[in-house]
Coordinates of C-alpha atoms in Angstrom, one line a residue:
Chain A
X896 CA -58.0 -11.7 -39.7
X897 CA -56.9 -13.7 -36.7
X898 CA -54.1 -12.0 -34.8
X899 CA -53.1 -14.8 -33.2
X900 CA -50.0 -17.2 -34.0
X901 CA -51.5 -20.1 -33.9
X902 CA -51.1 -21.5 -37.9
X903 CA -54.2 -20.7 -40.1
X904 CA -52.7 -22.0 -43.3
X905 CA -53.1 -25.6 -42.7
X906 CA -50.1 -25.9 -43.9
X907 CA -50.7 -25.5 -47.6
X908 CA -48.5 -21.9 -48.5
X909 CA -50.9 -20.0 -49.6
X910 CA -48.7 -16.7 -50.2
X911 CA -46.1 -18.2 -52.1
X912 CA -48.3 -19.9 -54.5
X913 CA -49.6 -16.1 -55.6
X914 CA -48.4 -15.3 -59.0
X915 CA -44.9 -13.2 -58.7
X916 CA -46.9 -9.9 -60.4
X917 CA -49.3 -10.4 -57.3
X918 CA -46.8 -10.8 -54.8
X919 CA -44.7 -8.2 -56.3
X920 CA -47.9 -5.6 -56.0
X921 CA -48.1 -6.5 -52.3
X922 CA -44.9 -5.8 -51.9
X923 CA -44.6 -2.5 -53.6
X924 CA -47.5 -1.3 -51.1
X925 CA -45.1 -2.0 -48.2
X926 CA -42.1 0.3 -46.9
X927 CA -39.2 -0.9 -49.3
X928 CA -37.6 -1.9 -45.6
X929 CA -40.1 -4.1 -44.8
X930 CA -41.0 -5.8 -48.3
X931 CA -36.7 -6.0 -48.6
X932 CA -36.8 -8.1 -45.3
X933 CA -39.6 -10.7 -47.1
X934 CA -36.5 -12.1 -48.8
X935 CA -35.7 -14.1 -45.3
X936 CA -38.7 -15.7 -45.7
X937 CA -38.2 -18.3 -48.5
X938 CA -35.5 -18.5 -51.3
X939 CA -38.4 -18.0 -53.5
X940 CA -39.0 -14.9 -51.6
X941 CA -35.3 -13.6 -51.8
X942 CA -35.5 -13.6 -55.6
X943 CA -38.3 -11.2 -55.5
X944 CA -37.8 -7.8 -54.5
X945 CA -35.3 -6.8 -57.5
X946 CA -38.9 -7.8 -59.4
X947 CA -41.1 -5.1 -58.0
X948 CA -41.7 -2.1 -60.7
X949 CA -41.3 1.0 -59.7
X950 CA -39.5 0.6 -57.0
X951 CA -38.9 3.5 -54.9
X952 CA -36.5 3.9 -51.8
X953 CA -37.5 6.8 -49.4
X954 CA -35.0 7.5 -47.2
X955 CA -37.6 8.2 -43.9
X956 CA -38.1 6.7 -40.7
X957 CA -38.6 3.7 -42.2
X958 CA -35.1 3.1 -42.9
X959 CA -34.0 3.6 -39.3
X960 CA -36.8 3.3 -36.9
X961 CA -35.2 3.3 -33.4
X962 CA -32.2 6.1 -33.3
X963 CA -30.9 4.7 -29.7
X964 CA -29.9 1.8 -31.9
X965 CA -26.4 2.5 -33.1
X966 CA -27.5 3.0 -36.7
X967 CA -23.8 2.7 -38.4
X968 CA -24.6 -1.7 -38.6
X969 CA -27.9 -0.7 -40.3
X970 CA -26.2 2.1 -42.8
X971 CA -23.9 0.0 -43.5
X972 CA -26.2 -2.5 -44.7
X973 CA -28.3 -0.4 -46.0
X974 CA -25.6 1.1 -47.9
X975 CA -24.9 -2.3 -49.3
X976 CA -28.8 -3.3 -50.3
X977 CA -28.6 0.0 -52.3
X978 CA -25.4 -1.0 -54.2
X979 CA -27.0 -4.4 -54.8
X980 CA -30.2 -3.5 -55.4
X981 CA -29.0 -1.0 -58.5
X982 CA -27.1 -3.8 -59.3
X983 CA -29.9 -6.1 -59.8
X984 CA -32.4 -4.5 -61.4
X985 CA -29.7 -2.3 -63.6
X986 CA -29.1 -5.8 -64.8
X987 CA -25.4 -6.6 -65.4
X988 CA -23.8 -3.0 -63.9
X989 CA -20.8 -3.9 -62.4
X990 CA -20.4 -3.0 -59.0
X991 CA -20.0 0.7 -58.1
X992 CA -20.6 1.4 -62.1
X993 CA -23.8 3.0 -61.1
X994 CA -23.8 6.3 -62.8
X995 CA -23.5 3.8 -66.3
X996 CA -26.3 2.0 -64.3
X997 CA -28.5 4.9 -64.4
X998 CA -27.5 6.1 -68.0
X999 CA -28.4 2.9 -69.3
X1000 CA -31.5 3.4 -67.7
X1001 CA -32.4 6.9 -70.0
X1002 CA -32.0 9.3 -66.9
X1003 CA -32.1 12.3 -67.7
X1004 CA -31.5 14.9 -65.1
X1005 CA -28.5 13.4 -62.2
X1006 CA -27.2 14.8 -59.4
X1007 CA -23.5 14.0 -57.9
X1008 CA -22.2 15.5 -54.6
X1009 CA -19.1 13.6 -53.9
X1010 CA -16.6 15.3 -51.4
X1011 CA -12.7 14.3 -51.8
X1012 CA -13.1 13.0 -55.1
X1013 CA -10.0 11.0 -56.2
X1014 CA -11.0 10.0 -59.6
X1015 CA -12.9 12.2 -61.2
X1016 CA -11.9 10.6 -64.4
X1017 CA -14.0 7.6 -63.8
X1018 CA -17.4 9.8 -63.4
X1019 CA -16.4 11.8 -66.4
X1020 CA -15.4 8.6 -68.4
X1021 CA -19.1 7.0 -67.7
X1022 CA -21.0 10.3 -68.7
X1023 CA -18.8 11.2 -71.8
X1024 CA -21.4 11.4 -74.5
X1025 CA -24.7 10.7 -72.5
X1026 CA -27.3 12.1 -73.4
X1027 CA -28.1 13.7 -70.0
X1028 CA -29.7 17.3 -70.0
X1029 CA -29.3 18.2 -66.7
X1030 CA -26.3 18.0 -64.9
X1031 CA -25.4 18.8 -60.9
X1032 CA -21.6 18.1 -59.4
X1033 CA -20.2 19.0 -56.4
X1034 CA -16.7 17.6 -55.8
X1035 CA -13.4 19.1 -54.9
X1036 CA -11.0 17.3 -57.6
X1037 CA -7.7 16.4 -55.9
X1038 CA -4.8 18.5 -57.2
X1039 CA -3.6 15.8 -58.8
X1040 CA -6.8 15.3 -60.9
X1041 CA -5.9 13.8 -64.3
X1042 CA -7.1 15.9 -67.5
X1043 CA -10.9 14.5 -67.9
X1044 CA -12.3 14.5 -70.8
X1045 CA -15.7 15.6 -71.1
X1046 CA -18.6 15.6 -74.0
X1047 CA -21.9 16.3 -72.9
X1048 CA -23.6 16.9 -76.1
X1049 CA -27.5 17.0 -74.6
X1050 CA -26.7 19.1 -71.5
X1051 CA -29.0 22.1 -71.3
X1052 CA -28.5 22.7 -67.6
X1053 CA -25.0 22.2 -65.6
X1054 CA -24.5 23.2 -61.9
X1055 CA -21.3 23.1 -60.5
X1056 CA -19.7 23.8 -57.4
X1057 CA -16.5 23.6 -56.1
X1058 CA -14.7 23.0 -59.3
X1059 CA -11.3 24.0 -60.8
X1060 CA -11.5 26.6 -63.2
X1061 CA -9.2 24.6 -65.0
X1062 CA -11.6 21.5 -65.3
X1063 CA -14.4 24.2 -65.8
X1064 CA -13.3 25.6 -68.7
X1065 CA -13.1 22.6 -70.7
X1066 CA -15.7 21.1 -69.0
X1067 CA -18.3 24.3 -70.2
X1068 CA -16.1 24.3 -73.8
X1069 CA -17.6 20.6 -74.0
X1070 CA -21.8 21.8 -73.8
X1071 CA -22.4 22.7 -76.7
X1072 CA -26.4 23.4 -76.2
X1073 CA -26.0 24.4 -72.4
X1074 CA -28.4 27.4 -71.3
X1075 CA -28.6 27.2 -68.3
X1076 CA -25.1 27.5 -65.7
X1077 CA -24.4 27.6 -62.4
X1078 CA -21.0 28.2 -61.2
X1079 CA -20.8 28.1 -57.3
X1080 CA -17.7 29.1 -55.1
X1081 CA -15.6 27.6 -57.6
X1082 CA -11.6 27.2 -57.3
X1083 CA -9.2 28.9 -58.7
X1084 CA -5.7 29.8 -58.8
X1085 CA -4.5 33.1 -58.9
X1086 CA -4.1 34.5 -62.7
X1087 CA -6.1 31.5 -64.0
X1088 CA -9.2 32.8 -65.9
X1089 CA -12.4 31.4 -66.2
X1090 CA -14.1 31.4 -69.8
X1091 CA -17.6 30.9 -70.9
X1092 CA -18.1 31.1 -74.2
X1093 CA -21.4 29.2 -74.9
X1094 CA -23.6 30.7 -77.7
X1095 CA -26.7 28.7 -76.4
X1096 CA -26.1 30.2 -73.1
X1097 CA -29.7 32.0 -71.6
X1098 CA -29.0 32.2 -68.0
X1099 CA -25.5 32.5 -66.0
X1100 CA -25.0 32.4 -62.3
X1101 CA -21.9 33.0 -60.8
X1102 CA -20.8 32.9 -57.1
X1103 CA -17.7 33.6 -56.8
X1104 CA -15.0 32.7 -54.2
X1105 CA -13.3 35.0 -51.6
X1106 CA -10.0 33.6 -52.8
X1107 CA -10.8 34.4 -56.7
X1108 CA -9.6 37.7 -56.2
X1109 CA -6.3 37.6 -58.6
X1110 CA -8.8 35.5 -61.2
X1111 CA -10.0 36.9 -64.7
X1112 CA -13.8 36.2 -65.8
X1113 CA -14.5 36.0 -69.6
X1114 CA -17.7 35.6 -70.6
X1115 CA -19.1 35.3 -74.1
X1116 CA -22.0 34.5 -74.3
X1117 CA -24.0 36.8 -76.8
X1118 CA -27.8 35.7 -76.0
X1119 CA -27.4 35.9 -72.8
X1120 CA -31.1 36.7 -70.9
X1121 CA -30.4 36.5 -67.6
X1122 CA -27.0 37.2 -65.1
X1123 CA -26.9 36.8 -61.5
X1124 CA -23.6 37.7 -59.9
X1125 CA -22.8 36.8 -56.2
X1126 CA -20.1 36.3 -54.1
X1127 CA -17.0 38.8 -54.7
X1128 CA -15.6 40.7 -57.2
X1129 CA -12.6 39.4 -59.5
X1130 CA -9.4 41.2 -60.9
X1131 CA -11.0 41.7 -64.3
X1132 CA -14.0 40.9 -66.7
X1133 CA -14.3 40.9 -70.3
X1134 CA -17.8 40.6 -71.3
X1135 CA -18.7 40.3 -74.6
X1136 CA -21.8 42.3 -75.9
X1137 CA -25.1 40.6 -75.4
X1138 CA -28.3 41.4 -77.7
X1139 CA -30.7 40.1 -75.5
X1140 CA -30.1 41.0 -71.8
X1141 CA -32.9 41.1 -70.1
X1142 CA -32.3 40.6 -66.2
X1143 CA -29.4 41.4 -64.1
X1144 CA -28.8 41.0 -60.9
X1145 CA -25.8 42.0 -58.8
X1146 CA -25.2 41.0 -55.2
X1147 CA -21.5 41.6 -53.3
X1148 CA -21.1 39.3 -50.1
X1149 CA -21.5 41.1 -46.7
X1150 CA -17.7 39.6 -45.7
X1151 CA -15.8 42.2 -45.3
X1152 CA -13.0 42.1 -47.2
X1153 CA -9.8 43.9 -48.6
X1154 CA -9.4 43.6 -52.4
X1155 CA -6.0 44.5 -53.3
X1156 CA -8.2 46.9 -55.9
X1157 CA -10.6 49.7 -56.1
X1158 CA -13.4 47.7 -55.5
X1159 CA -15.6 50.7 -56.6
X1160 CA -13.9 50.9 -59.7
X1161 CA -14.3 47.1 -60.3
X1162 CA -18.1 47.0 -59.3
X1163 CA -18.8 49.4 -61.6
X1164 CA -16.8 47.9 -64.4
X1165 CA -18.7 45.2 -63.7
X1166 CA -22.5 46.5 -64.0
X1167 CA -21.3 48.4 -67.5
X1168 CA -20.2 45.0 -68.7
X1169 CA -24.1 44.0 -68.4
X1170 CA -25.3 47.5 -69.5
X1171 CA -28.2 46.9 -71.7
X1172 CA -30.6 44.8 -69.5
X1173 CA -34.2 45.8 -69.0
X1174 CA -34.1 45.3 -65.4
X1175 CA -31.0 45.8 -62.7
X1176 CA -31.0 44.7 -59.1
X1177 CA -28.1 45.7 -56.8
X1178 CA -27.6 44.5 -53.3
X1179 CA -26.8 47.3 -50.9
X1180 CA -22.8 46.5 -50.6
X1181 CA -22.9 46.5 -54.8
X1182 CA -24.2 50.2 -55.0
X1183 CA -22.2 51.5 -51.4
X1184 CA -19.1 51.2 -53.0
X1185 CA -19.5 53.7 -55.4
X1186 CA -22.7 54.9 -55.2
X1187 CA -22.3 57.9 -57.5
X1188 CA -20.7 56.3 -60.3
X1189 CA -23.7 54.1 -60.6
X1190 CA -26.2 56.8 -60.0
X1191 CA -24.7 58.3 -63.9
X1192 CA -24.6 54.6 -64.6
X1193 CA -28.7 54.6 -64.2
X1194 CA -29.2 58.1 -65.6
X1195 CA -27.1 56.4 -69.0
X1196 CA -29.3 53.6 -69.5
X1197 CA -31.9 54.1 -72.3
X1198 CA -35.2 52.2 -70.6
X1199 CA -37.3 54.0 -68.2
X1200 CA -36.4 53.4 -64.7
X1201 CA -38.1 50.4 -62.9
X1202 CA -39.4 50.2 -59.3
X1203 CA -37.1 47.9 -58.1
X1204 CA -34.3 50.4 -59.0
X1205 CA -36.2 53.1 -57.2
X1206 CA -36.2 51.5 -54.0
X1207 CA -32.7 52.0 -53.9
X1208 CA -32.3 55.8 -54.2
X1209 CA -33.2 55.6 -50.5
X1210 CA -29.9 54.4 -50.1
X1211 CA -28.3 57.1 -52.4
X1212 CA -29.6 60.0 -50.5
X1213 CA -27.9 58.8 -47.7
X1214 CA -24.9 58.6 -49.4
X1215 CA -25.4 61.7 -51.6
X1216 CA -25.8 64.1 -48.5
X1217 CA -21.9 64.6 -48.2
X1218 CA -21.7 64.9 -52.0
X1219 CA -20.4 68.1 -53.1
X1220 CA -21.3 67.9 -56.7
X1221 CA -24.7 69.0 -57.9
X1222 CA -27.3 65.9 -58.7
X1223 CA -27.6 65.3 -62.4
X1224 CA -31.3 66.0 -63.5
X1225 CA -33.2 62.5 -63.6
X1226 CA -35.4 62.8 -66.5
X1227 CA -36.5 59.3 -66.3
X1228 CA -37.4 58.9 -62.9
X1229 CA -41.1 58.6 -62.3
X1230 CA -41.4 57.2 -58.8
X1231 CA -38.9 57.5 -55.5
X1232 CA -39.6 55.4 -52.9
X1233 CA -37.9 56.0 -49.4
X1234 CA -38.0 53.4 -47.0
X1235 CA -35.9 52.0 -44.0
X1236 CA -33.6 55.0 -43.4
X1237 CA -32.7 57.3 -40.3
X1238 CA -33.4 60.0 -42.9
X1239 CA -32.5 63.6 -41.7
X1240 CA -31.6 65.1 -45.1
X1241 CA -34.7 66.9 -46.1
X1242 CA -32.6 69.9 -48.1
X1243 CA -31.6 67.0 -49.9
X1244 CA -34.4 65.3 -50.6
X1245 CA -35.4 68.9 -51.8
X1246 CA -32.7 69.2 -54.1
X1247 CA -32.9 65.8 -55.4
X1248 CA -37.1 66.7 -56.1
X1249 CA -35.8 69.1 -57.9
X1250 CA -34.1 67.3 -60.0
X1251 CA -36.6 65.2 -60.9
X1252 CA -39.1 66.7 -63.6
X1253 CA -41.1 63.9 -64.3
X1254 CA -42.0 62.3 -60.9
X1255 CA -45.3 61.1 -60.6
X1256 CA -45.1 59.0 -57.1
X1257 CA -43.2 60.1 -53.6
X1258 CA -43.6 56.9 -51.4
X1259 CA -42.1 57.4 -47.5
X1260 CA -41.8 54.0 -45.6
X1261 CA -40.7 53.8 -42.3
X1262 CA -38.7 57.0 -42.8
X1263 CA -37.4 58.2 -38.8
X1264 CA -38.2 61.7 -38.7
X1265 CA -35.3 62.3 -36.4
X1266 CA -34.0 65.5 -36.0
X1267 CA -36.9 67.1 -38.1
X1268 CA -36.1 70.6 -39.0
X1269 CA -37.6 71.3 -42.5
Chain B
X902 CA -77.3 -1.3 -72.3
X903 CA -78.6 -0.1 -69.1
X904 CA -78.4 3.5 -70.7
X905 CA -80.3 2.9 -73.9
X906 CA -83.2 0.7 -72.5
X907 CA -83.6 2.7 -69.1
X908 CA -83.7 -0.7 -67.3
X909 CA -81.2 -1.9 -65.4
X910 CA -79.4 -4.6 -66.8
X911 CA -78.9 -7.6 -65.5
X912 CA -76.0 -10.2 -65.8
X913 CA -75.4 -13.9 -64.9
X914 CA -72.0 -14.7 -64.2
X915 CA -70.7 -18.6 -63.8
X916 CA -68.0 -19.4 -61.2
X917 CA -66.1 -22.5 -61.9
X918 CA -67.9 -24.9 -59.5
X919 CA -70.9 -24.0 -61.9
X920 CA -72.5 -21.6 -59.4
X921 CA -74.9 -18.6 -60.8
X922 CA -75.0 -15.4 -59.9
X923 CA -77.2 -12.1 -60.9
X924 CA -75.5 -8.7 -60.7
X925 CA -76.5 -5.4 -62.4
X926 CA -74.6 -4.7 -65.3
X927 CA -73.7 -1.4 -63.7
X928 CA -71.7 -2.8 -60.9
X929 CA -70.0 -5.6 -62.7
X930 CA -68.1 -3.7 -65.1
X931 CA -66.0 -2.3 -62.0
X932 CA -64.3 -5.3 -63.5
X933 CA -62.3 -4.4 -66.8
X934 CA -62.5 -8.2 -67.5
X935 CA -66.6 -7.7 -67.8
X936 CA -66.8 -4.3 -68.9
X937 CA -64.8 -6.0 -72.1
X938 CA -66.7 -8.8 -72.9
X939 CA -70.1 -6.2 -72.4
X940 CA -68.6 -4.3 -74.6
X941 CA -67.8 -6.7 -77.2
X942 CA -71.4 -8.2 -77.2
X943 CA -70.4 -11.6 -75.5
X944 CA -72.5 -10.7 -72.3
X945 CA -75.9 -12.2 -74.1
X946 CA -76.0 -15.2 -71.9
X947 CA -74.1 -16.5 -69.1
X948 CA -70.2 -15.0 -68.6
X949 CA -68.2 -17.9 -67.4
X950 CA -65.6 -17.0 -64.7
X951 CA -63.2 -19.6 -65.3
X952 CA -60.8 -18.8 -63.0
X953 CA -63.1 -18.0 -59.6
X954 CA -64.9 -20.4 -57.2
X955 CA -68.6 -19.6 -56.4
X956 CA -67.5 -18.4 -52.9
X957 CA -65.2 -16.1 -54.0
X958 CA -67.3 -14.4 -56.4
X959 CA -70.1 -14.3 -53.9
X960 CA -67.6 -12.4 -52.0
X961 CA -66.6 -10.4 -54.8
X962 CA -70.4 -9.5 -56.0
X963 CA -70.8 -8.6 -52.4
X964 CA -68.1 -6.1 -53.0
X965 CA -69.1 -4.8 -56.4
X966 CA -72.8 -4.0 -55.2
X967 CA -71.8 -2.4 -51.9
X968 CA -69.0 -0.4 -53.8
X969 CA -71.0 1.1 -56.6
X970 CA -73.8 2.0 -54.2
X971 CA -71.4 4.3 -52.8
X972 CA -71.6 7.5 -55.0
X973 CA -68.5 9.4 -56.2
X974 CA -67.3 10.0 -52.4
X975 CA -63.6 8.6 -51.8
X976 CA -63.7 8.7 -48.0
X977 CA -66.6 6.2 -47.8
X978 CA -66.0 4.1 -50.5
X979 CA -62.2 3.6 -48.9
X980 CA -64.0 2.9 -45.3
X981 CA -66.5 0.9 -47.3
X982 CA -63.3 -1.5 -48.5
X983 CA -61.9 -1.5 -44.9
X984 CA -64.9 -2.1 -43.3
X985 CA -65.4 -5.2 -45.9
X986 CA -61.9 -6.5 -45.6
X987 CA -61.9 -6.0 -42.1
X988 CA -63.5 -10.2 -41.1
X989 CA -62.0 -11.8 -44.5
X990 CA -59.4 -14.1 -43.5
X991 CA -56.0 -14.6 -45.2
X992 CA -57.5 -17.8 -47.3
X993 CA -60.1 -15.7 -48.6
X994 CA -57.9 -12.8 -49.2
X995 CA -55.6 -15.1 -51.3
X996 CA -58.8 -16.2 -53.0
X997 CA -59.9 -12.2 -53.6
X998 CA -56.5 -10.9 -55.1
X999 CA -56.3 -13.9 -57.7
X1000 CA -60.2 -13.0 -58.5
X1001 CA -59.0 -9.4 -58.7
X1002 CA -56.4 -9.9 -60.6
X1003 CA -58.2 -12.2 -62.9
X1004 CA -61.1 -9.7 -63.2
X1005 CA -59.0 -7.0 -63.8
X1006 CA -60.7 -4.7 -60.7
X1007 CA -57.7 -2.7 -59.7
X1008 CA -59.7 -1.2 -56.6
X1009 CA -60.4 -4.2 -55.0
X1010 CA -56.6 -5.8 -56.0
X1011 CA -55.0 -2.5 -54.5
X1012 CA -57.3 -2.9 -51.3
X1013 CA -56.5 -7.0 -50.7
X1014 CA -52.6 -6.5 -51.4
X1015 CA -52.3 -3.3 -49.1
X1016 CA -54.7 -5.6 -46.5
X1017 CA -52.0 -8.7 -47.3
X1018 CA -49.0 -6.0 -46.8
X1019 CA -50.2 -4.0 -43.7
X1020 CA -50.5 -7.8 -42.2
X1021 CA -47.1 -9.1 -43.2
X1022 CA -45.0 -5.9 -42.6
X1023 CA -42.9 -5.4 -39.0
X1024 CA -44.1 -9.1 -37.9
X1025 CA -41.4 -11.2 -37.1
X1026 CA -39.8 -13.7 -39.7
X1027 CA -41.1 -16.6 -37.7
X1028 CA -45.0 -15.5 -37.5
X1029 CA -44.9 -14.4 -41.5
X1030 CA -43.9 -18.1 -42.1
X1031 CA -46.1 -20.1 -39.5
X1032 CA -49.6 -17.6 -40.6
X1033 CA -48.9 -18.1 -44.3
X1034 CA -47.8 -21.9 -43.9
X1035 CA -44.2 -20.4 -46.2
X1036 CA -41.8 -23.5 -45.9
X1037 CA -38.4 -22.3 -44.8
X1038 CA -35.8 -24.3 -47.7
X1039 CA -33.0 -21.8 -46.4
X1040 CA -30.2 -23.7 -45.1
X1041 CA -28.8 -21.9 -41.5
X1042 CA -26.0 -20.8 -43.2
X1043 CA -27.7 -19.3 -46.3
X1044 CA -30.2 -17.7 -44.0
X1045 CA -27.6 -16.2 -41.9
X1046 CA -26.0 -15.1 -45.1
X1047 CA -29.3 -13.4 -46.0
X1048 CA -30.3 -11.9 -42.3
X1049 CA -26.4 -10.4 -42.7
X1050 CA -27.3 -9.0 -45.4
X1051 CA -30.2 -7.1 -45.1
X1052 CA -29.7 -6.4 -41.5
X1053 CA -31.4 -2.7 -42.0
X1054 CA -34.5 -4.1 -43.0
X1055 CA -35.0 -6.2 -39.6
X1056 CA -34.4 -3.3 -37.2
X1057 CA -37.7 -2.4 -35.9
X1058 CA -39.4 -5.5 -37.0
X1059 CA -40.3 -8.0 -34.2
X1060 CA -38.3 -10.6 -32.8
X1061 CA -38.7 -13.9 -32.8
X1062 CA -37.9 -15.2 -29.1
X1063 CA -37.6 -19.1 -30.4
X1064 CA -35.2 -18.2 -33.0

């Protein structure tokens, strides 16, 4: 093809006569920047863009090419095409109705991160009764958020973060399929309590807030599979009994903080809640804070110790070496794996061997032999 | 068929300026147009191409021969399209996509548009319309309107210096 600018079209428009299906195809090979700007061409050419199927929009370099450029003009703009182009090939959406845009349009899985929300009201209004199954919100609600009403009667997975406990709880209370939640660093006021009481529910995250301190967790949820707790511990937690249990997994954040409780007490209070699973992981700060209450915590469970637990008992010889009290006998352990620690206890690794009946596997990792004297 | 005789077969396929042309069964089914009416037993004689002008097919036959020669090998049959594309000018690439299209050969489509696009994109408003002859009926206002408008899309693009 002839690079040069001199005409080659003898002045007959070839391009335009294409059928709209072809010139759409060319177009969809093109950046979406690029075939968007066609629309200067021709007023044939403006109408055509909102035609291509399967549009996609990738926000890469091709959106903003030369970053000296003060971008804001071009975001803006951009900004606007995106409104409009929704707008178009949604059909007759409103302006800024877009999440109604996108229900129309069968989605199911959507993700919203608004900061500073004003008017929650209006997203909840345009998703009451979709038939979305997978939700994903992040938005402060103003204090002044009106009562929203919600009814997600699909949802199967809802991620939230940075709600109201408040809002939550109906908002959870309106799900009634959901199994799978997330619940991250969510708000609440002191002596509010969060409930989840979801039948469906299989899998439950929480990450809790620093300031939830004074808050109150229920959780019912009897087929339960899976819990993973992060974040900090709360004033208390009801937990009703679950049949199926089958992971849970504990992890305290590294902040140091001062809980106006035992926070010993409260982590323990919180494993027994979740007694019953067929596997346990605990972070390091979960276990330190009491670390023999949870060593007759183990020895209670019924199902033989797993490796993932044993990698941990490291961490209880360090702690057990100022413990009076004799060690229980651990007639379920079958493998102790030490690994990562100045360890300079051997009389108590002997003691604790001695304890142990039924151990098949010793594993040493990294072990400093400092102060070796056995 | 090709496979039940164990001799190639042979077509004859009839542009609309009444031109003839022979190509092995086996390379002009790469056009689902063909393969169909093969398939439905209407292939006896000649197949009328309605809708193509003798160069054109020429052009396209050349294609379809040099394309199923290549065996299952995606790297040379896509150098094989550039490399064929590469002296067609734009009259005979608006000629190629309607064949294409017409004869259903999504390879050959999805190589002319993505020649057609990789031409047309980051050129300059002015050069798009003067190589594809595309009469401007914008008024200056409305096209102000419409340069306002997508202003994002034009950054990076080429300038036009005479407007």
């Amino acid at each position: 093809m002839k690079e040069e600018n001199g005409a080659d079209s003898d002045g007959i428009d070839r391009i335009s006569n294409l059928p709209n299906e072809i010139l759409c195809h060319i177009l969809s090979l093109m950046p979406v920047k690029y075939a968007v700007g066609t629309s200067i061409l021709s007023t044939k050419w403006k109408n055509l863009f909102p035609l291509i199927p399967n549009l996609r929009l990738r926000l890469d370099d091709s959106l903003l090419l030369h970053p000296e450029t003060p971008p804001i003009v071009y975001l803006v703009s951009f900004i606007k095409f995106v409104d409009r182009l929704l707008n178009i090939t949604l059909l007759d959406a409103p302006s800024l109705q877009w999440i109604s845009s996108a229900l129309r349009l069968k989605i199911r899985r959507m993700d919203i991160r608004i900061r500073r929300l004003r008017f929650p009201k209006f997203i909840f209004d345009s998703l009451y009764g979709c038939n979305i199954t997978s939700l994903n919100i992040l938005f402060d609600f103003a204090d002044n958020a009106l009562v929203c009403r919600f009814n997600l009667p699909n949802l199967h997975m809802l991620s939230v973060q940075c709600m109201k406990f408040v809002h939550l709880n109906i908002l959870v209370a309106s799900c009634p399929v959901l199994e799978y939640l997330v619940l991250n660093s969510c708000i609440c006021q002191p002596g509010r309590v969060l409930r989840i009481s979801v039948p469906s529910l299989k899998a439950l995250k929480v990450i809790s807030a620093v300031h939830a301190f004074q808050s109150e967790f229920e959780i019912d949820a009897p087929n339960l599979e899976y819990i993973n707790y992060e974040g900090f511990l709360v004033k208390s937690y009801k937990v009703t009994r679950m049949r199926s249990l089958r992971i849970a997994r504990f992890e305290l954040d590294e902040t140091f903080v001062q809980y106006p409780f035992d926070a010993g007490e409260k982590a323990f209070e919180l494993a027994r809640s979740f007694a019953g699973a067929e596997k346990y992981w605990m972070s390091k700060q979960f276990i330190t804070v009491r670390a023999f209450f949870f060593l007759r915590f183990f020895l209670s469970l019924k199902k033989r110790w797993n490796i993932v637990l044993m990698l941990i008992i490291s961490l209880f010889v360090q702690l057990l070496q100022n413990c009076p009290q004799p060690l229980p006998i651990f007639t379920k352990m079958i493998y102790v794996s030490i690994k990562c620690m100045d360890f300079n206890g051997w009389g108590l690794l002997a003691r604790l061997l001695g304890c142990a009946p039924l151990l098949e596997k010793l594993l040493f990792r990294s072990v400093m032999l400092r102060n070796y004297c056995a | 068929m090709a496979a039940e005789t164990g001799t190639p077969t042979t077509l004859t396929l009839k542009s609309n300026d009444d031109e003839l042309f022979s190509v092995a069964e086996s390379a002009a089914i790469l056009s689902v147009t063909i393969r169909n009416m093969v398939e439905d037993g209407c292939a006896g004689g000649v197949i009328p191409l309605d809708n193509v002008d003798g160069k054109t097919l020429a052009s396209v036959i050349t294609y379809m021969n040099g394309i199923s020669a290549i065996p299952a090998d995606e790297e040379k049959k896509k150098s094989y399209r550039d490399k064929f594309l590469s002296d067609k000018d734009f009259e005979t690439l608006a000629d190629m996509v309607l064949a294409a299209n017409y004869l259903n050969m999504s390879c050959l489509m999805d190589a002319v548009s993505a020649k057609i696009a990789q031409v047309m994109e980051k050129k300059s408003v002015g050069w798009v319309r003067r190589k594809f002859g595309i009469e401007n009926d914008y008024t200056p206002e409305e096209e102000a309107a419409v340069k306002e408008e997508h202003k994002w899309t034009f950054e990076g693009v080429e300038t036009d210096d005479d407007n």
